[in-house]
């Protein structure tokens, strides 16, 4: 899974190095082909699992004497879909290696990011509290899938657990990094239930939420001395003399420039 680019220097309330932001943007851009290819593969896999579940349900209906003339058509679509899945998986492998090589080049160009130095934050932290504010909208992705157990034996139990686990891994791949852990937990739970109980199937309900809350600093109170020191360290070519007269002259010059 592709991870979100991050930098240890990006901490709320500290000064931000513009070059580090540009570096993260370049990495995100380099990872984009892999992300797009992987999202396409996950959509195809999810569609395949749904069609397979639909085919299983129609076969059960046929056993019960109901007419199901569309099974062969769905199976034909499944075969075509499997070819698309194979092509998409190959595309993911190619894009992953291409993106990996590009990201490595960017990392080598930028250098190490573990040890760094920056100007002291000009914030007056004791007077600038961190608050939670709704910056976006709450969103939810919801899905329900039913998996029927065709036979009550050990082999069917293992196959059923693997089907549910594979479906979960496909569903959650783009929403969380703990795909293997969730899939393994589901497999163990299903096998335990089928060992101790007689069950007809499993309903999988998945819901992924994005919350709108964000941390902000409000009110933003700055320390004048720290702000001046941070400016001079960040912009050495535009140095501001802390002498009162020099600051007064700089203010007058700025006002004259704005008028002109």
PDB file of C-alpha atoms in Angstrom:
ATOM      1  CA  UNK A   1       0.000   0.000   0.000  1.00  0.00           C
ATOM      2  CA  UNK A   2       1.211   3.509  -0.769  1.00  0.00           C
ATOM      3  CA  UNK A   3       1.763   5.641   2.313  1.00  0.00           C
ATOM      4  CA  UNK A   4       1.071   9.347   2.711  1.00  0.00           C
ATOM      5  CA  UNK A   5       4.324  11.361   2.466  1.00  0.00           C
ATOM      6  CA  UNK A   6       5.304  12.848   5.819  1.00  0.00           C
ATOM      7  CA  UNK A   7       8.157  14.776   7.412  1.00  0.00           C
ATOM      8  CA  UNK A   8       9.115  14.804  11.119  1.00  0.00           C
ATOM      9  CA  UNK A   9       9.651  18.583  11.018  1.00  0.00           C
ATOM     10  CA  UNK A  10       5.987  19.293  10.228  1.00  0.00           C
ATOM     11  CA  UNK A  11       4.604  19.905  13.709  1.00  0.00           C
ATOM     12  CA  UNK A  12       1.688  22.145  14.610  1.00  0.00           C
ATOM     13  CA  UNK A  13       2.957  25.518  15.784  1.00  0.00           C
ATOM     14  CA  UNK A  14       6.471  25.305  14.334  1.00  0.00           C
ATOM     15  CA  UNK A  15       7.983  27.085  11.340  1.00  0.00           C
ATOM     16  CA  UNK A  16       7.582  25.243   8.039  1.00  0.00           C
ATOM     17  CA  UNK A  17      10.452  24.866   5.589  1.00  0.00           C
ATOM     18  CA  UNK A  18       8.951  25.506   2.133  1.00  0.00           C
ATOM     19  CA  UNK A  19      11.527  23.207   0.520  1.00  0.00           C
ATOM     20  CA  UNK A  20      10.322  20.292   2.651  1.00  0.00           C
ATOM     21  CA  UNK A  21       6.730  20.920   1.539  1.00  0.00           C
ATOM     22  CA  UNK A  22       7.837  20.968  -2.106  1.00  0.00           C
ATOM     23  CA  UNK A  23       9.703  17.699  -1.525  1.00  0.00           C
ATOM     24  CA  UNK A  24       6.590  16.008  -0.120  1.00  0.00           C
ATOM     25  CA  UNK A  25       4.543  17.295  -3.058  1.00  0.00           C
ATOM     26  CA  UNK A  26       7.059  15.803  -5.485  1.00  0.00           C
ATOM     27  CA  UNK A  27       6.886  12.440  -3.701  1.00  0.00           C
ATOM     28  CA  UNK A  28       3.069  12.501  -3.749  1.00  0.00           C
ATOM     29  CA  UNK A  29       3.144  13.278  -7.472  1.00  0.00           C
ATOM     30  CA  UNK A  30       5.617  10.444  -8.087  1.00  0.00           C
ATOM     31  CA  UNK A  31       3.354   7.991  -6.226  1.00  0.00           C
ATOM     32  CA  UNK A  32       0.213   8.995  -8.122  1.00  0.00           C
ATOM     33  CA  UNK A  33       0.510   6.419 -10.986  1.00  0.00           C
ATOM     34  CA  UNK A  34       0.841   3.579  -8.478  1.00  0.00           C
ATOM     35  CA  UNK A  35      -2.145   4.822  -6.460  1.00  0.00           C
ATOM     36  CA  UNK A  36      -4.343   5.111  -9.558  1.00  0.00           C
ATOM     37  CA  UNK A  37      -3.356   1.632 -10.782  1.00  0.00           C
ATOM     38  CA  UNK A  38      -3.950   0.092  -7.347  1.00  0.00           C
ATOM     39  CA  UNK A  39      -7.368   1.744  -6.971  1.00  0.00           C
ATOM     40  CA  UNK A  40      -8.388   0.331 -10.360  1.00  0.00           C
ATOM     41  CA  UNK A  41      -7.278  -3.162  -9.295  1.00  0.00           C
ATOM     42  CA  UNK A  42      -9.181  -2.924  -6.002  1.00  0.00           C
ATOM     43  CA  UNK A  43     -12.374  -1.881  -7.792  1.00  0.00           C
ATOM     44  CA  UNK A  44     -12.054  -4.818 -10.174  1.00  0.00           C
ATOM     45  CA  UNK A  45     -11.434  -7.268  -7.312  1.00  0.00           C
ATOM     46  CA  UNK A  46     -14.417  -5.946  -5.379  1.00  0.00           C
ATOM     47  CA  UNK A  47     -16.609  -6.284  -8.474  1.00  0.00           C
ATOM     48  CA  UNK A  48     -15.390  -9.859  -8.961  1.00  0.00           C
ATOM     49  CA  UNK A  49     -16.241 -10.845  -5.381  1.00  0.00           C
ATOM     50  CA  UNK A  50     -19.731  -9.411  -5.788  1.00  0.00           C
ATOM     51  CA  UNK A  51     -20.324 -11.251  -9.047  1.00  0.00           C
ATOM     52  CA  UNK A  52     -19.047 -14.480  -7.495  1.00  0.00           C
ATOM     53  CA  UNK A  53     -21.404 -14.041  -4.545  1.00  0.00           C
ATOM     54  CA  UNK A  54     -24.269 -13.326  -6.950  1.00  0.00           C
ATOM     55  CA  UNK A  55     -23.478 -16.493  -8.925  1.00  0.00           C
ATOM     56  CA  UNK A  56     -23.454 -18.567  -5.719  1.00  0.00           C
ATOM     57  CA  UNK A  57     -26.869 -17.213  -4.728  1.00  0.00           C
ATOM     58  CA  UNK A  58     -28.312 -17.963  -8.176  1.00  0.00           C
ATOM     59  CA  UNK A  59     -26.994 -21.539  -8.038  1.00  0.00           C
ATOM     60  CA  UNK A  60     -28.755 -21.989  -4.692  1.00  0.00           C
ATOM     61  CA  UNK A  61     -31.958 -20.682  -6.259  1.00  0.00           C
ATOM     62  CA  UNK A  62     -31.552 -23.172  -9.094  1.00  0.00           C
ATOM     63  CA  UNK A  63     -31.179 -26.038  -6.596  1.00  0.00           C
ATOM     64  CA  UNK A  64     -34.470 -24.978  -5.069  1.00  0.00           C
ATOM     65  CA  UNK A  65     -36.228 -25.270  -8.423  1.00  0.00           C
ATOM     66  CA  UNK A  66     -36.221 -21.632  -9.465  1.00  0.00           C
ATOM     67  CA  UNK A  67     -35.299 -20.663 -12.994  1.00  0.00           C
ATOM     68  CA  UNK A  68     -31.973 -18.871 -13.301  1.00  0.00           C
ATOM     69  CA  UNK A  69     -31.149 -18.441 -16.979  1.00  0.00           C
ATOM     70  CA  UNK A  70     -28.605 -15.681 -16.458  1.00  0.00           C
ATOM     71  CA  UNK A  71     -25.954 -17.741 -14.608  1.00  0.00           C
ATOM     72  CA  UNK A  72     -24.062 -18.549 -17.804  1.00  0.00           C
ATOM     73  CA  UNK A  73     -24.073 -14.883 -18.821  1.00  0.00           C
ATOM     74  CA  UNK A  74     -22.702 -13.818 -15.435  1.00  0.00           C
ATOM     75  CA  UNK A  75     -20.027 -16.510 -15.635  1.00  0.00           C
ATOM     76  CA  UNK A  76     -19.008 -15.160 -19.048  1.00  0.00           C
ATOM     77  CA  UNK A  77     -18.701 -11.680 -17.571  1.00  0.00           C
ATOM     78  CA  UNK A  78     -16.663 -13.141 -14.720  1.00  0.00           C
ATOM     79  CA  UNK A  79     -14.190 -14.703 -17.147  1.00  0.00           C
ATOM     80  CA  UNK A  80     -13.821 -11.377 -18.949  1.00  0.00           C
ATOM     81  CA  UNK A  81     -13.423  -9.657 -15.601  1.00  0.00           C
ATOM     82  CA  UNK A  82     -10.677 -12.082 -14.561  1.00  0.00           C
ATOM     83  CA  UNK A  83      -8.670 -11.067 -17.642  1.00  0.00           C
ATOM     84  CA  UNK A  84      -9.059  -7.428 -16.638  1.00  0.00           C
ATOM     85  CA  UNK A  85      -7.934  -8.250 -13.082  1.00  0.00           C
ATOM     86  CA  UNK A  86      -4.816  -9.978 -14.403  1.00  0.00           C
ATOM     87  CA  UNK A  87      -3.946  -7.010 -16.614  1.00  0.00           C
ATOM     88  CA  UNK A  88      -4.593  -4.572 -13.775  1.00  0.00           C
ATOM     89  CA  UNK A  89      -2.405  -6.576 -11.377  1.00  0.00           C
ATOM     90  CA  UNK A  90       0.457  -6.496 -13.889  1.00  0.00           C
ATOM     91  CA  UNK A  91      -0.021  -2.744 -14.292  1.00  0.00           C
ATOM     92  CA  UNK A  92       0.175  -2.298 -10.506  1.00  0.00           C
ATOM     93  CA  UNK A  93       3.445  -4.232 -10.382  1.00  0.00           C
ATOM     94  CA  UNK A  94       4.957  -2.136 -13.185  1.00  0.00           C
ATOM     95  CA  UNK A  95       3.799   1.186 -11.734  1.00  0.00           C
ATOM     96  CA  UNK A  96       4.937   0.199  -8.239  1.00  0.00           C
ATOM     97  CA  UNK A  97       8.511  -0.389  -9.382  1.00  0.00           C
ATOM     98  CA  UNK A  98       8.550   2.772 -11.496  1.00  0.00           C
ATOM     99  CA  UNK A  99       7.243   4.867  -8.597  1.00  0.00           C
ATOM    100  CA  UNK A 100       9.647   3.239  -6.162  1.00  0.00           C
ATOM    101  CA  UNK A 101      12.628   4.154  -8.318  1.00  0.00           C
ATOM    102  CA  UNK A 102      11.391   7.739  -8.746  1.00  0.00           C
ATOM    103  CA  UNK A 103      10.764   8.179  -4.995  1.00  0.00           C
ATOM    104  CA  UNK A 104      14.243   6.821  -4.222  1.00  0.00           C
ATOM    105  CA  UNK A 105      15.748   9.371  -6.601  1.00  0.00           C
ATOM    106  CA  UNK A 106      13.851  12.185  -4.877  1.00  0.00           C
ATOM    107  CA  UNK A 107      14.912  11.001  -1.438  1.00  0.00           C
ATOM    108  CA  UNK A 108      18.560  10.812  -2.503  1.00  0.00           C
ATOM    109  CA  UNK A 109      18.381  14.320  -3.967  1.00  0.00           C
ATOM    110  CA  UNK A 110      16.838  15.807  -0.823  1.00  0.00           C
ATOM    111  CA  UNK A 111      19.089  14.007   1.669  1.00  0.00           C
ATOM    112  CA  UNK A 112      18.377  12.847   5.208  1.00  0.00           C
ATOM    113  CA  UNK A 113      15.413  14.278   7.137  1.00  0.00           C
ATOM    114  CA  UNK A 114      15.850  12.757  10.586  1.00  0.00           C
ATOM    115  CA  UNK A 115      18.154  15.443  12.029  1.00  0.00           C
ATOM    116  CA  UNK A 116      17.291  19.032  11.189  1.00  0.00           C
ATOM    117  CA  UNK A 117      17.401  22.513  12.683  1.00  0.00           C
ATOM    118  CA  UNK A 118      15.039  25.422  12.333  1.00  0.00           C
ATOM    119  CA  UNK A 119      14.290  28.767  13.900  1.00  0.00           C
ATOM    120  CA  UNK A 120      12.439  28.788  17.205  1.00  0.00           C
ATOM    121  CA  UNK A 121       8.703  29.083  16.785  1.00  0.00           C
ATOM    122  CA  UNK A 122       7.516  32.671  17.336  1.00  0.00           C
ATOM    123  CA  UNK A 123       4.283  31.433  18.934  1.00  0.00           C
ATOM    124  CA  UNK A 124       3.490  32.324  22.509  1.00  0.00           C
ATOM    125  CA  UNK A 125       2.325  28.792  23.301  1.00  0.00           C
ATOM    126  CA  UNK A 126       0.970  29.637  26.745  1.00  0.00           C
ATOM    127  CA  UNK A 127      -1.419  32.181  25.153  1.00  0.00           C
ATOM    128  CA  UNK A 128      -2.211  30.280  21.917  1.00  0.00           C
ATOM    129  CA  UNK A 129      -4.453  27.306  22.752  1.00  0.00           C
ATOM    130  CA  UNK A 130      -5.085  24.438  20.347  1.00  0.00           C
ATOM    131  CA  UNK A 131      -8.770  24.047  19.483  1.00  0.00           C
ATOM    132  CA  UNK A 132     -10.788  21.562  17.456  1.00  0.00           C
ATOM    133  CA  UNK A 133     -12.672  23.025  14.515  1.00  0.00           C
ATOM    134  CA  UNK A 134     -14.834  21.422  11.762  1.00  0.00           C
ATOM    135  CA  UNK A 135     -12.959  22.263   8.560  1.00  0.00           C
ATOM    136  CA  UNK A 136     -14.697  19.814   6.197  1.00  0.00           C
ATOM    137  CA  UNK A 137     -17.653  17.426   6.049  1.00  0.00           C
ATOM    138  CA  UNK A 138     -18.148  14.063   7.719  1.00  0.00           C
ATOM    139  CA  UNK A 139     -18.181  11.291   5.120  1.00  0.00           C
ATOM    140  CA  UNK A 140     -18.946   7.579   5.241  1.00  0.00           C
ATOM    141  CA  UNK A 141     -18.338   4.659   2.895  1.00  0.00           C
ATOM    142  CA  UNK A 142     -20.740   1.787   3.674  1.00  0.00           C
ATOM    143  CA  UNK A 143     -20.937  -1.701   2.198  1.00  0.00           C
ATOM    144  CA  UNK A 144     -22.798  -4.947   3.013  1.00  0.00           C
ATOM    145  CA  UNK A 145     -22.038  -8.397   1.562  1.00  0.00           C
ATOM    146  CA  UNK A 146     -23.472 -11.838   2.378  1.00  0.00           C
ATOM    147  CA  UNK A 147     -21.457 -15.050   1.962  1.00  0.00           C
ATOM    148  CA  UNK A 148     -23.378 -18.324   1.939  1.00  0.00           C
ATOM    149  CA  UNK A 149     -21.821 -21.594   3.137  1.00  0.00           C
ATOM    150  CA  UNK A 150     -22.502 -24.276   0.549  1.00  0.00           C
ATOM    151  CA  UNK A 151     -21.444 -27.360   2.582  1.00  0.00           C
ATOM    152  CA  UNK A 152     -20.882 -27.953   6.288  1.00  0.00           C
ATOM    153  CA  UNK A 153     -17.471 -29.641   6.278  1.00  0.00           C
ATOM    154  CA  UNK A 154     -13.908 -28.717   7.153  1.00  0.00           C
ATOM    155  CA  UNK A 155     -12.937 -27.833   3.576  1.00  0.00           C
ATOM    156  CA  UNK A 156     -16.007 -25.632   3.127  1.00  0.00           C
ATOM    157  CA  UNK A 157     -15.233 -23.910   6.425  1.00  0.00           C
ATOM    158  CA  UNK A 158     -11.704 -23.064   5.290  1.00  0.00           C
ATOM    159  CA  UNK A 159     -12.876 -21.879   1.850  1.00  0.00           C
ATOM    160  CA  UNK A 160     -15.610 -19.754   3.377  1.00  0.00           C
ATOM    161  CA  UNK A 161     -13.187 -18.108   5.809  1.00  0.00           C
ATOM    162  CA  UNK A 162     -10.734 -17.398   2.983  1.00  0.00           C
ATOM    163  CA  UNK A 163     -13.463 -15.842   0.827  1.00  0.00           C
ATOM    164  CA  UNK A 164     -14.565 -13.500   3.588  1.00  0.00           C
ATOM    165  CA  UNK A 165     -10.977 -12.635   4.484  1.00  0.00           C
ATOM    166  CA  UNK A 166     -10.078 -11.890   0.859  1.00  0.00           C
ATOM    167  CA  UNK A 167     -13.158  -9.714   0.490  1.00  0.00           C
ATOM    168  CA  UNK A 168     -12.240  -7.762   3.626  1.00  0.00           C
ATOM    169  CA  UNK A 169      -8.675  -7.211   2.454  1.00  0.00           C
ATOM    170  CA  UNK A 170      -9.957  -5.897  -0.865  1.00  0.00           C
ATOM    171  CA  UNK A 171     -12.565  -3.660   0.742  1.00  0.00           C
ATOM    172  CA  UNK A 172     -10.299  -2.062   3.339  1.00  0.00           C
ATOM    173  CA  UNK A 173      -7.076  -1.844   1.306  1.00  0.00           C
ATOM    174  CA  UNK A 174      -7.489   1.874   0.505  1.00  0.00           C
ATOM    175  CA  UNK A 175      -8.934   2.799   3.894  1.00  0.00           C
ATOM    176  CA  UNK A 176      -6.474   1.468   6.474  1.00  0.00           C
ATOM    177  CA  UNK A 177      -2.967   0.083   6.726  1.00  0.00           C
ATOM    178  CA  UNK A 178      -3.913  -2.934   8.914  1.00  0.00           C
ATOM    179  CA  UNK A 179      -5.336  -5.077   6.105  1.00  0.00           C
ATOM    180  CA  UNK A 180      -3.476  -8.297   7.007  1.00  0.00           C
ATOM    181  CA  UNK A 181      -4.388  -8.043  10.683  1.00  0.00           C
ATOM    182  CA  UNK A 182      -8.085  -7.530   9.966  1.00  0.00           C
ATOM    183  CA  UNK A 183      -8.159 -10.356   7.411  1.00  0.00           C
ATOM    184  CA  UNK A 184      -6.459 -12.776   9.823  1.00  0.00           C
ATOM    185  CA  UNK A 185      -8.799 -11.800  12.661  1.00  0.00           C
ATOM    186  CA  UNK A 186     -11.817 -12.446  10.414  1.00  0.00           C
ATOM    187  CA  UNK A 187     -10.472 -15.857   9.368  1.00  0.00           C
ATOM    188  CA  UNK A 188      -9.890 -16.946  12.965  1.00  0.00           C
ATOM    189  CA  UNK A 189     -13.299 -15.709  14.096  1.00  0.00           C
ATOM    190  CA  UNK A 190     -15.171 -17.483  11.281  1.00  0.00           C
ATOM    191  CA  UNK A 191     -13.342 -20.768  11.778  1.00  0.00           C
ATOM    192  CA  UNK A 192     -14.040 -20.613  15.507  1.00  0.00           C
ATOM    193  CA  UNK A 193     -17.751 -19.944  14.912  1.00  0.00           C
ATOM    194  CA  UNK A 194     -18.072 -22.771  12.388  1.00  0.00           C
ATOM    195  CA  UNK A 195     -16.340 -25.159  14.789  1.00  0.00           C
ATOM    196  CA  UNK A 196     -18.734 -24.435  17.632  1.00  0.00           C
ATOM    197  CA  UNK A 197     -21.951 -23.597  15.763  1.00  0.00           C
ATOM    198  CA  UNK A 198     -23.950 -24.536  12.675  1.00  0.00           C
ATOM    199  CA  UNK A 199     -24.170 -21.421  10.536  1.00  0.00           C
ATOM    200  CA  UNK A 200     -25.613 -20.791   7.067  1.00  0.00           C
ATOM    201  CA  UNK A 201     -23.445 -17.835   6.102  1.00  0.00           C
ATOM    202  CA  UNK A 202     -21.693 -14.637   7.106  1.00  0.00           C
ATOM    203  CA  UNK A 203     -22.805 -11.032   6.702  1.00  0.00           C
ATOM    204  CA  UNK A 204     -19.936  -8.565   6.361  1.00  0.00           C
ATOM    205  CA  UNK A 205     -20.784  -4.944   7.145  1.00  0.00           C
ATOM    206  CA  UNK A 206     -18.014  -2.413   6.552  1.00  0.00           C
ATOM    207  CA  UNK A 207     -18.118   1.312   7.253  1.00  0.00           C
ATOM    208  CA  UNK A 208     -15.278   3.819   6.888  1.00  0.00           C
ATOM    209  CA  UNK A 209     -15.631   7.358   8.217  1.00  0.00           C
ATOM    210  CA  UNK A 210     -13.692  10.559   7.653  1.00  0.00           C
ATOM    211  CA  UNK A 211     -14.184  13.127  10.381  1.00  0.00           C
ATOM    212  CA  UNK A 212     -14.251  16.839   9.721  1.00  0.00           C
ATOM    213  CA  UNK A 213     -12.528  17.909  12.935  1.00  0.00           C
ATOM    214  CA  UNK A 214      -9.097  19.544  12.688  1.00  0.00           C
ATOM    215  CA  UNK A 215      -6.716  21.068  15.230  1.00  0.00           C
ATOM    216  CA  UNK A 216      -6.150  24.810  14.906  1.00  0.00           C
ATOM    217  CA  UNK A 217      -4.385  27.447  17.005  1.00  0.00           C
ATOM    218  CA  UNK A 218      -6.773  30.234  17.971  1.00  0.00           C
ATOM    219  CA  UNK A 219      -6.108  32.940  18.935  1.00  0.00           C
ATOM    220  CA  UNK A 220      -2.629  33.093  17.409  1.00  0.00           C
ATOM    221  CA  UNK A 221      -0.388  35.117  19.742  1.00  0.00           C
ATOM    222  CA  UNK A 222       3.192  35.819  18.573  1.00  0.00           C
ATOM    223  CA  UNK A 223       6.252  36.840  20.546  1.00  0.00           C
ATOM    224  CA  UNK A 224       7.780  39.901  18.829  1.00  0.00           C
ATOM    225  CA  UNK A 225      11.413  39.047  19.682  1.00  0.00           C
ATOM    226  CA  UNK A 226      11.057  35.416  18.590  1.00  0.00           C
ATOM    227  CA  UNK A 227       9.259  36.530  15.426  1.00  0.00           C
ATOM    228  CA  UNK A 228      12.109  38.877  14.488  1.00  0.00           C
ATOM    229  CA  UNK A 229      14.729  36.210  15.185  1.00  0.00           C
ATOM    230  CA  UNK A 230      12.798  33.644  13.115  1.00  0.00           C
ATOM    231  CA  UNK A 231      12.501  36.113  10.229  1.00  0.00           C
ATOM    232  CA  UNK A 232      16.232  36.862  10.181  1.00  0.00           C
ATOM    233  CA  UNK A 233      17.125  33.164  10.310  1.00  0.00           C
ATOM    234  CA  UNK A 234      14.633  32.223   7.612  1.00  0.00           C
ATOM    235  CA  UNK A 235      15.337  35.196   5.299  1.00  0.00           C
ATOM    236  CA  UNK A 236      18.987  36.166   5.836  1.00  0.00           C
ATOM    237  CA  UNK A 237      19.021  38.199   2.598  1.00  0.00           C
ATOM    238  CA  UNK A 238      16.234  40.421   3.951  1.00  0.00           C
ATOM    239  CA  UNK A 239      17.713  40.936   7.410  1.00  0.00           C
ATOM    240  CA  UNK A 240      15.874  43.206   9.871  1.00  0.00           C
ATOM    241  CA  UNK A 241      18.021  45.066  12.392  1.00  0.00           C
ATOM    242  CA  UNK A 242      16.455  44.750  15.877  1.00  0.00           C
ATOM    243  CA  UNK A 243      17.605  48.283  16.724  1.00  0.00           C
ATOM    244  CA  UNK A 244      14.466  50.435  17.400  1.00  0.00           C
ATOM    245  CA  UNK A 245      15.505  53.192  14.996  1.00  0.00           C
ATOM    246  CA  UNK A 246      16.249  50.679  12.221  1.00  0.00           C
ATOM    247  CA  UNK A 247      12.858  49.051  12.726  1.00  0.00           C
ATOM    248  CA  UNK A 248      11.165  52.477  12.619  1.00  0.00           C
ATOM    249  CA  UNK A 249      12.975  53.366   9.374  1.00  0.00           C
ATOM    250  CA  UNK A 250      12.061  50.008   7.854  1.00  0.00           C
ATOM    251  CA  UNK A 251       8.408  50.628   8.711  1.00  0.00           C
ATOM    252  CA  UNK A 252       8.477  54.081   7.105  1.00  0.00           C
ATOM    253  CA  UNK A 253      10.109  52.686   3.971  1.00  0.00           C
ATOM    254  CA  UNK A 254       7.462  49.939   3.739  1.00  0.00           C
ATOM    255  CA  UNK A 255       4.682  52.523   4.052  1.00  0.00           C
ATOM    256  CA  UNK A 256       6.258  54.702   1.333  1.00  0.00           C
ATOM    257  CA  UNK A 257       6.593  51.701  -0.992  1.00  0.00           C
ATOM    258  CA  UNK A 258       2.908  50.864  -0.521  1.00  0.00           C
ATOM    259  CA  UNK A 259       1.868  54.437  -1.343  1.00  0.00           C
ATOM    260  CA  UNK A 260       3.993  54.473  -4.495  1.00  0.00           C
TER     261      UNK A 260
END
